[in-house]
Amino acid sequence: DFNLSRAYGDTRIERHGLVDKVKIGGRVHVDMYLVIKFVSGVGAAEHLLKLNRYTLKNVYEAISDDKKISVEKKSIWKLWDGEKGDLELLAEYNLNDSYALMKVYNTFIPIMIELSRTTGNVLSDVSVSTTGQLVEYLLMRYAHRYNEIIPNKPSEYEIEERLKNPIIGAYVKTPDPGIYENLAIFDFRGLYPSIIISHNIDPSTLCNDCKEYYESPTGTRFDKNRRGISSMILELLTNQRKEVKKAYKKDPNNIFLGSRSQALKITANSFYGYLGYARSRWYSRDCASSVTAYGRQYIAKTIDEAEKAGFRVIYGDTDSIVVLLGTKTDTEALAFMKKFNASLPEAMELELEDFFVRAVFVGKKNEKESGGAKKKYAMLSTSGRIKIRGFELVRRDWSKIARDTQRSVLETILNEGSAEKAANIVRDVVQRLRSGTVPLSDLAISTQLRKRIDKYDSKSPELSAAKKAVEAGVKSVDEVEHAVISYVITSHGGSVSDKAELEEMAKDYDADYYINSQVMPAVMKILKELNYNEDELKNLGKQKKL
């Protein structure tokens, strides 16, 4: 019996919300796979980490300049039974695995420790929690201190009823597709947390007959004379983060100060979502809808005031606006921001994210709809930083060659302003695909199976690849259940699903599929704004004069 627990404890699996967790008696158990999923989940917003696959190799190479040693699973037994050199390779592989995991642990465990400190829950529970559960821990921790009764968990019936009545989201001003120059982005510092603080939004402050109140754009009233637990905690978190950021500025190499700042920010930014989460104890549709209504009001006011000041607002989304400076100077932009902030409640502040040299906005996915796409753009700042949002390069259901080509096209347009150089990048990729020289690793597409392969009724490439692997004895049924399947579309078969094989089993690839269904969809949203069409990029037609 292999027992990891201490002092006669046991090891068992327990339910934690909607997931299972391993509990080891007398020990704190942290599953780094779940930690990475959590960090990647909040990574886009918090600039921590954003991955499309959670393998040790992917994570390690994302945080390190080194490459992780790879050995195919089916080759391990051969190395074990092999010569001295084979055993040395296997030993090096295992040692490298251990080092990589320790590197991942040392990088991300400080954030989880600080989230544990912030919310008052044990590390083992925090590591399997959602952001909503972290907020709930914190509210329960402070409920007694603020003389609050902890609400019961909602019943399944209550949850179903809440889900029937969704909340109106944020305001979005869609852009006109195209390439723009000389821009600035302004955004609100913690818009939703600052709205909750400024307007005392909390289930306990809802009122109909109070004498002094804040009235949201939805008509909901919040008592000014009874401080809500949500606004009190958020103010505490905000003030703590200000102090931590000051200390971190003086000691930028202190990883725990940096992690504490991130933990406080993650927790604060999760409050709005928790108020509108159907399974939360402190659920309040009135509160959540009031927060988004205030948000829409403030962003609309920002757009209006910016345009009155002579700026052209080309895009606005949730808590930020993108403006064209035109003949305005950076100094004039900052002066507008300062004047606008004077009109805001004390807890709210509009900040300058950065000035940008050039930006690309693309059209909507459905070409029948006019206007630009939401949350889909790329920008180059005056300091040389490239900001990319919404493109396929952050999705795992696109091959590496599609993501890399898209990134190269975007970077070329942003850095050099050259449409022809960007088009030539695509032509070169098309030629390499046709020549059959692209490595299979650049063509793998990753999709997760959600159940056992015998439980599917429909057909899909990932399912077909998994079934072929099981039939060939490369994988077992248990190994592919809920697994992320990395497959290549080969040249053998009729439909796309028929052609799909695991990356490790594939011998060739279907060049036409990767050109027409991967690379072209990834770049055409960008290059069509520069008057290119697919035939030109595939070298099938004459380029139009720009």
Coordinates of C-alpha atoms in Angstrom, one line a residue, residues 46-262:
E46 CA -4.1 39.7 -15.7
H47 CA -1.2 39.4 -18.2
L48 CA 0.1 36.3 -16.4
L49 CA -0.1 33.4 -18.8
K50 CA -2.3 32.2 -21.7
L51 CA -1.9 28.7 -23.0
N52 CA -3.8 26.6 -25.5
R53 CA -2.5 23.3 -24.0
Y54 CA -1.6 22.5 -20.4
T55 CA 1.1 19.9 -21.0
L56 CA 4.3 20.2 -18.9
K57 CA 6.3 20.8 -22.1
N58 CA 4.0 23.7 -23.2
V59 CA 4.0 25.4 -19.8
Y60 CA 7.7 25.0 -19.1
E61 CA 8.7 26.4 -22.5
A62 CA 6.3 29.3 -22.0
I63 CA 8.1 30.4 -18.9
S64 CA 11.6 29.3 -19.8
D65 CA 14.1 29.9 -22.6
D66 CA 15.0 26.2 -22.5
K67 CA 13.4 23.4 -24.4
K68 CA 12.0 20.4 -22.5
I69 CA 13.4 16.9 -23.5
S70 CA 10.7 14.8 -25.2
V71 CA 10.4 11.0 -25.3
E72 CA 7.4 9.3 -26.8
K73 CA 5.4 7.3 -24.3
K74 CA 5.5 4.2 -26.5
S75 CA 9.3 4.4 -26.6
I76 CA 9.9 4.4 -22.8
W77 CA 9.8 0.6 -22.4
K78 CA 12.2 0.2 -25.3
L79 CA 14.7 2.6 -23.6
W80 CA 14.3 0.7 -20.4
D81 CA 15.1 -2.6 -22.1
G82 CA 17.8 -1.0 -24.2
E83 CA 21.5 -0.4 -23.9
K84 CA 23.4 1.9 -21.4
G85 CA 22.9 4.9 -23.7
D86 CA 19.2 4.3 -23.8
L87 CA 18.9 4.2 -20.0
E88 CA 21.0 7.3 -19.7
L89 CA 18.5 9.1 -22.1
L90 CA 15.6 7.8 -20.0
A91 CA 17.2 9.0 -16.8
E92 CA 17.9 12.4 -18.4
Y93 CA 14.3 12.6 -19.5
N94 CA 13.0 11.9 -16.0
L95 CA 15.4 14.3 -14.4
N96 CA 14.4 17.0 -16.9
D97 CA 10.7 16.3 -16.2
S98 CA 11.4 16.8 -12.5
Y99 CA 13.3 20.0 -13.1
A100 CA 10.6 21.4 -15.4
L101 CA 7.8 20.7 -12.9
M102 CA 9.9 22.4 -10.1
K103 CA 10.3 25.4 -12.4
V104 CA 6.6 25.6 -13.0
Y105 CA 5.9 25.2 -9.3
N106 CA 8.3 27.9 -8.2
T107 CA 6.9 30.3 -10.8
F108 CA 3.2 29.9 -10.0
I109 CA 2.8 28.7 -6.5
P110 CA 3.5 32.2 -5.0
I111 CA 0.3 33.4 -6.7
M112 CA -1.7 30.6 -5.1
I113 CA -0.2 31.2 -1.7
E114 CA -1.1 34.8 -1.9
L115 CA -4.7 34.0 -3.0
S116 CA -4.8 31.7 0.0
R117 CA -3.7 34.5 2.3
T118 CA -6.1 37.0 0.7
T119 CA -9.2 34.7 1.0
G120 CA -8.3 32.9 4.2
N121 CA -8.7 29.5 2.8
V122 CA -6.2 26.6 2.8
L123 CA -3.9 26.3 -0.2
S124 CA -5.2 22.8 -1.2
D125 CA -8.8 24.3 -1.6
V126 CA -7.6 27.4 -3.3
S127 CA -5.7 25.4 -5.9
V128 CA -9.0 23.7 -7.1
S129 CA -11.2 26.8 -6.8
T130 CA -12.8 29.1 -9.4
T131 CA -12.5 32.9 -8.9
G132 CA -16.2 32.9 -7.8
Q133 CA -15.4 30.4 -5.0
L134 CA -12.4 32.6 -3.9
V135 CA -14.8 35.6 -3.5
E136 CA -17.2 33.4 -1.6
Y137 CA -14.5 32.3 0.8
L138 CA -13.6 35.9 1.4
L139 CA -17.2 37.1 2.0
M140 CA -17.7 34.2 4.4
R141 CA -14.5 35.1 6.2
Y142 CA -15.6 38.7 6.8
A143 CA -19.3 38.1 7.3
H144 CA -19.0 37.7 11.0
R145 CA -16.8 40.7 11.4
Y146 CA -19.3 42.9 9.6
N147 CA -22.3 41.4 11.4
E148 CA -23.6 39.7 8.2
I149 CA -25.6 36.4 8.1
I150 CA -24.1 34.0 5.5
P151 CA -26.8 33.1 3.0
N152 CA -27.6 29.5 2.2
K153 CA -26.4 27.9 -1.0
P154 CA -29.1 28.1 -3.7
S155 CA -31.2 25.1 -4.5
E156 CA -31.0 23.5 -8.0
Y157 CA -34.4 25.1 -8.7
E158 CA -33.2 28.6 -7.7
I159 CA -30.1 28.1 -9.9
E160 CA -32.3 27.2 -12.9
E161 CA -34.5 30.2 -12.3
R162 CA -31.5 32.5 -12.1
L163 CA -30.1 31.2 -15.4
K164 CA -33.4 32.0 -17.2
N165 CA -32.9 35.7 -16.6
P166 CA -29.5 36.7 -18.0
I167 CA -27.9 40.1 -17.3
I168 CA -27.3 42.7 -20.0
G169 CA -23.5 43.0 -20.5
A170 CA -21.1 45.8 -21.3
Y171 CA -21.4 48.5 -23.9
V172 CA -19.3 48.1 -27.1
K173 CA -18.7 50.6 -29.8
T174 CA -17.6 48.5 -32.8
P175 CA -14.7 49.8 -35.0
D176 CA -14.7 50.3 -38.7
P177 CA -12.3 47.7 -40.1
G178 CA -8.9 49.0 -41.3
I179 CA -5.4 50.2 -40.3
Y180 CA -5.1 53.3 -38.2
E181 CA -2.1 55.3 -37.0
N182 CA -1.4 57.6 -34.0
L183 CA -3.7 56.3 -31.3
A184 CA -4.1 56.2 -27.6
I185 CA -6.0 53.8 -25.3
F186 CA -7.7 55.0 -22.1
D187 CA -9.1 52.6 -19.6
F188 CA -10.8 52.7 -16.2
R189 CA -8.7 51.3 -13.3
G190 CA -10.8 48.4 -12.0
L191 CA -14.1 49.7 -13.5
Y192 CA -16.5 47.2 -11.9
P193 CA -14.8 47.2 -8.4
S194 CA -14.7 51.0 -8.4
I195 CA -18.4 51.1 -9.4
I196 CA -19.3 48.8 -6.5
I197 CA -17.3 50.9 -4.0
S198 CA -18.5 54.3 -5.4
H199 CA -22.2 53.4 -5.4
N200 CA -22.2 51.0 -2.3
I201 CA -23.6 48.1 -4.4
D202 CA -24.4 45.1 -2.3
P203 CA -27.4 42.8 -1.7
S204 CA -27.7 44.2 1.9
T205 CA -28.0 47.8 0.7
L206 CA -30.9 47.3 -1.7
C207 CA -33.7 49.6 -0.6
N208 CA -37.0 51.1 -1.7
D209 CA -37.8 53.5 1.1
C210 CA -34.4 54.8 2.3
K211 CA -34.0 58.5 2.5
E212 CA -30.5 58.8 0.9
Y213 CA -29.6 56.5 -1.8
Y214 CA -27.7 55.9 -5.1
E215 CA -30.0 55.1 -8.0
S216 CA -28.5 53.0 -10.8
P217 CA -29.5 53.5 -14.4
T218 CA -31.8 50.4 -14.0
G219 CA -33.7 52.3 -11.3
T220 CA -32.4 50.1 -8.4
R221 CA -31.6 52.0 -5.2
F222 CA -28.7 51.4 -2.8
D223 CA -28.7 52.8 0.7
K224 CA -26.0 55.5 1.3
N225 CA -26.2 55.1 5.1
R226 CA -25.7 51.3 5.4
R227 CA -22.3 50.2 4.2
G228 CA -22.4 47.0 2.2
I229 CA -20.0 44.1 2.8
S230 CA -19.0 43.9 -0.9
S231 CA -18.0 47.6 -1.1
M232 CA -16.2 47.4 2.2
I233 CA -14.1 44.4 1.3
L234 CA -13.4 45.8 -2.2
E235 CA -12.2 49.1 -0.7
L236 CA -10.0 47.1 1.7
L237 CA -8.5 45.1 -1.2
T238 CA -8.0 48.2 -3.3
N239 CA -6.1 50.0 -0.5
Q240 CA -4.0 46.9 0.2
R241 CA -3.0 46.7 -3.4
K242 CA -2.0 50.3 -3.5
E243 CA 0.4 49.7 -0.6
V244 CA 1.7 46.5 -2.1
K245 CA 2.3 48.2 -5.5
K246 CA 4.3 50.9 -3.7
A247 CA 6.5 48.3 -1.9
Y248 CA 6.9 46.3 -5.1
K249 CA 8.1 49.4 -7.0
K250 CA 10.9 49.7 -4.4
D251 CA 11.6 46.0 -4.5
P252 CA 10.8 44.7 -8.1
N253 CA 12.6 41.4 -7.6
N254 CA 10.3 40.4 -4.7
I255 CA 8.2 37.6 -6.3
F256 CA 5.8 37.5 -3.3
L257 CA 5.0 41.2 -3.5
G258 CA 4.3 40.9 -7.2
S259 CA 2.2 37.8 -6.6
R260 CA 0.3 39.5 -3.8
S261 CA -0.5 42.4 -6.0
Q262 CA -1.9 40.0 -8.7

